[in-house]
Amino acid sequence: MNDPKDVAVEAPHFLSDGPAEAALTFAFAHGAGAPMDTPFMTFFAEGLAERGWRVLRFEFPYMARRRGDGKRRPPDRAALLLATWQAVIDRLGPERLVIGGKSMGGRMASLVAGTAGVRGLACLGYPFHPAGKPERLRTDHLEELSLPTLILQGSRDAMGSREEVGGYRLSASIDLHWAEDGDHDLKPRKASGRSAEQNWQEALQALHAFLQRLQ
């Protein structure tokens, strides 16, 4: 895989929430199939902003093109996704920056986080493996990660359930928050007696507490 610094890409447009003078900024990337302004992304961005944090959402090049012409595209190659993250970090500066994202956006952040000089990493619905392919783990770099990290995961996530993740070898720097009966979007089934709002609020509070520890 190419070094992100070797791939030329401009920093993307940011969608900003929260005060510019906040103690920390959370750069928040979307997942593979949906843009930066979904209800999920908006809930966490606005919720953090209400708690005094600055949140900057952005889109990878393929999603920005989709916004322009409406055509669905597969994600960019990994080298371009990583280079986009590096451009974001370079633009914002790592000193007061926490990076992360939903699913693929968080995974790509985790691949650059260890050497980026940022304050922390937060992943919402980490794709520990592709759905239906538990043998294809995406955890090697997570075994040695020394950066403070929070992973917010649904307990029945098809890309890494509580039972599965319990058997992985992960760095002690990684904290896990489990959304009870949550899927990849942290949403529970109706039969669980819980609501998506409840799971999202609890996850938001865990993310807020994580940022408080890092400031």
Coordinates of C-alpha atoms in Angstrom, one line a residue:
M1 CA 0.0 0.0 0.0
N2 CA 1.3 3.4 -0.9
D3 CA 2.3 5.9 1.7
P4 CA -0.6 8.4 2.0
K5 CA 1.9 11.3 1.7
D6 CA 2.9 10.0 -1.8
V7 CA -0.6 10.4 -3.3
A8 CA -1.5 13.9 -4.3
V9 CA -5.0 15.0 -3.1
E10 CA -6.5 18.2 -1.8
A11 CA -8.2 18.5 1.6
P12 CA -12.0 18.1 1.0
H13 CA -14.8 20.5 1.9
F14 CA -15.8 20.4 5.6
L15 CA -19.2 20.5 7.1
S16 CA -18.7 22.2 10.4
D17 CA -20.5 21.9 13.7
G18 CA -19.6 23.3 17.1
P19 CA -17.3 26.1 18.2
A20 CA -14.1 26.8 16.4
E21 CA -12.3 27.5 19.7
A22 CA -13.2 24.0 21.1
A23 CA -10.5 22.2 23.1
L24 CA -10.6 19.4 20.5
T25 CA -11.8 18.9 16.9
F26 CA -13.2 15.6 15.8
A27 CA -12.7 15.0 12.1
F28 CA -15.5 12.6 11.2
A29 CA -15.6 10.5 8.0
H30 CA -18.5 8.6 6.5
G31 CA -19.0 4.9 5.7
A32 CA -18.7 3.2 2.3
G33 CA -22.2 3.6 1.0
A34 CA -23.6 6.8 2.5
P35 CA -22.6 10.5 2.6
M36 CA -21.6 12.8 5.5
D37 CA -25.1 14.1 6.2
T38 CA -27.0 11.0 7.0
P39 CA -29.2 10.9 10.2
F40 CA -26.5 8.8 11.9
M41 CA -23.6 11.2 11.0
T42 CA -25.7 14.3 11.8
F43 CA -26.9 12.9 15.2
F44 CA -23.3 12.4 16.4
A45 CA -21.9 15.6 14.9
E46 CA -24.7 17.8 16.3
G47 CA -24.7 15.9 19.6
L48 CA -20.9 16.5 20.1
A49 CA -21.3 20.1 19.0
E50 CA -23.9 20.7 21.7
R51 CA -21.4 19.4 24.2
G52 CA -18.8 21.9 23.2
W53 CA -16.7 20.0 20.7
R54 CA -15.9 21.0 17.1
V55 CA -16.9 18.4 14.5
L56 CA -15.7 18.6 10.9
R57 CA -17.4 16.1 8.5
F58 CA -16.0 15.5 5.1
E59 CA -16.4 13.2 2.1
F60 CA -14.0 11.1 0.2
P61 CA -13.5 11.9 -3.5
Y62 CA -15.9 9.3 -4.8
M63 CA -18.7 10.4 -2.5
A64 CA -18.1 14.1 -3.4
R65 CA -18.5 13.2 -7.0
R66 CA -21.7 11.4 -6.3
R67 CA -23.0 14.5 -4.5
G68 CA -22.3 16.5 -7.7
D69 CA -23.9 14.1 -10.3
G70 CA -26.0 11.7 -8.3
K71 CA -24.2 8.6 -9.6
R72 CA -23.4 5.9 -7.1
R73 CA -19.8 4.7 -7.2
P74 CA -17.7 2.2 -5.2
P75 CA -15.2 3.6 -2.7
D76 CA -11.9 5.0 -4.0
R77 CA -8.9 2.7 -3.8
A78 CA -7.3 2.5 -0.4
A79 CA -4.4 4.7 -1.3
L80 CA -6.7 7.6 -2.2
L81 CA -8.8 7.2 0.9
L82 CA -5.7 7.2 3.1
A83 CA -4.3 10.2 1.2
T84 CA -7.5 12.1 1.8
W85 CA -7.3 11.4 5.5
Q86 CA -3.7 12.6 5.5
A87 CA -4.7 15.8 3.7
V88 CA -7.4 16.4 6.3
I89 CA -4.8 16.0 9.1
D90 CA -2.3 18.2 7.3
R91 CA -5.0 20.9 6.8
L92 CA -6.2 20.9 10.4
G93 CA -3.0 20.1 12.3
P94 CA -2.8 17.1 14.6
E95 CA -2.2 18.9 17.9
R96 CA -5.9 19.2 18.9
L97 CA -7.3 16.7 16.5
V98 CA -9.2 13.4 17.1
I99 CA -9.9 11.4 13.9
G100 CA -12.4 8.7 13.1
G101 CA -15.6 7.8 11.4
K102 CA -18.4 5.5 10.6
S103 CA -17.4 2.0 9.4
M104 CA -15.0 2.4 6.4
G105 CA -14.2 6.0 7.4
G106 CA -13.1 4.9 10.8
R107 CA -11.1 2.0 9.5
M108 CA -9.2 4.3 7.1
A109 CA -8.6 6.7 10.0
S110 CA -7.2 3.8 12.1
L111 CA -4.7 3.0 9.4
V112 CA -3.1 6.4 9.5
A113 CA -3.7 7.3 13.2
G114 CA -0.7 5.6 14.7
T115 CA 1.8 7.8 12.9
A116 CA -0.3 11.0 12.4
G117 CA 0.4 12.6 15.8
V118 CA -3.3 13.1 16.5
R119 CA -4.7 13.0 20.0
G120 CA -7.0 10.0 19.6
L121 CA -9.1 7.8 17.3
A122 CA -12.9 7.1 17.5
C123 CA -14.6 4.5 15.3
L124 CA -18.3 4.1 15.1
G125 CA -19.2 0.6 13.8
Y126 CA -15.7 -0.7 13.0
P127 CA -15.7 -3.3 10.2
F128 CA -13.5 -5.9 11.8
H129 CA -14.2 -8.1 8.8
P130 CA -16.4 -8.0 5.7
A131 CA -20.0 -9.1 6.4
G132 CA -20.2 -12.9 6.1
K133 CA -16.4 -13.3 5.9
P134 CA -15.2 -13.6 9.5
E135 CA -12.0 -15.1 8.4
R136 CA -10.9 -11.9 6.7
L137 CA -9.9 -10.0 9.7
R138 CA -8.9 -6.3 9.6
T139 CA -7.2 -6.2 13.0
D140 CA -3.4 -6.6 12.5
H141 CA -2.7 -2.9 13.0
L142 CA -5.1 -2.8 16.0
E143 CA -2.9 -5.2 17.9
E144 CA 0.0 -2.7 18.2
L145 CA -1.9 0.6 18.2
S146 CA -0.7 2.8 21.1
L147 CA -3.0 5.8 20.4
P148 CA -6.0 6.2 22.8
T149 CA -8.9 4.7 20.8
L150 CA -12.6 4.2 21.3
I151 CA -14.7 1.8 19.2
L152 CA -18.4 2.1 19.5
Q153 CA -19.9 -1.2 18.3
G154 CA -23.2 -2.9 18.1
S155 CA -23.2 -6.1 20.0
R156 CA -24.6 -8.0 17.0
D157 CA -22.7 -6.1 14.3
A158 CA -22.4 -8.4 11.3
M159 CA -18.9 -7.0 10.8
G160 CA -17.7 -7.7 14.4
S161 CA -20.1 -8.9 17.1
R162 CA -19.4 -8.8 20.8
E163 CA -18.8 -12.6 20.7
E164 CA -16.4 -12.3 17.8
V165 CA -14.4 -9.3 19.0
G166 CA -14.0 -10.9 22.4
G167 CA -11.7 -13.4 20.8
Y168 CA -9.5 -10.9 19.0
R169 CA -6.1 -9.7 20.2
L170 CA -6.5 -5.9 20.4
S171 CA -4.2 -3.3 22.0
A172 CA -4.8 -2.3 25.6
S173 CA -5.1 1.3 24.2
I174 CA -8.5 0.4 22.6
D175 CA -11.7 0.9 24.7
L176 CA -14.9 -0.7 23.5
H177 CA -18.4 0.6 24.1
W178 CA -21.1 -1.9 23.2
A179 CA -24.5 -0.8 22.0
E180 CA -26.9 -3.5 23.3
D181 CA -28.4 -5.6 20.5
G182 CA -27.1 -3.0 18.0
D183 CA -26.4 -3.7 14.4
H184 CA -23.7 -2.0 12.3
D185 CA -25.6 1.3 12.8
L186 CA -25.9 0.6 16.5
K187 CA -29.7 0.0 16.1
P188 CA -31.4 -2.7 18.2
R189 CA -34.2 -4.9 17.2
K190 CA -37.7 -3.9 18.4
A191 CA -37.9 -7.2 20.4
S192 CA -34.9 -6.1 22.5
G193 CA -37.0 -3.5 24.2
R194 CA -34.5 -0.8 23.3
S195 CA -34.6 2.0 20.8
A196 CA -32.1 3.3 18.3
E197 CA -32.3 6.7 20.1
Q198 CA -31.3 5.0 23.4
N199 CA -28.3 3.2 21.8
W200 CA -27.2 6.4 20.0
Q201 CA -27.5 8.6 23.1
E202 CA -25.4 6.1 25.2
A203 CA -22.8 5.9 22.4
L204 CA -22.8 9.7 22.1
Q205 CA -22.2 10.0 25.9
A206 CA -19.3 7.5 25.7
L207 CA -17.7 9.5 22.8
H208 CA -18.1 12.7 24.8
A209 CA -16.5 11.2 27.8
F210 CA -13.6 9.9 25.6
L211 CA -13.0 13.4 24.3
Q212 CA -13.0 14.8 27.8
R213 CA -10.3 12.4 28.8
L214 CA -8.1 13.6 25.8
Q215 CA -8.3 17.3 26.3

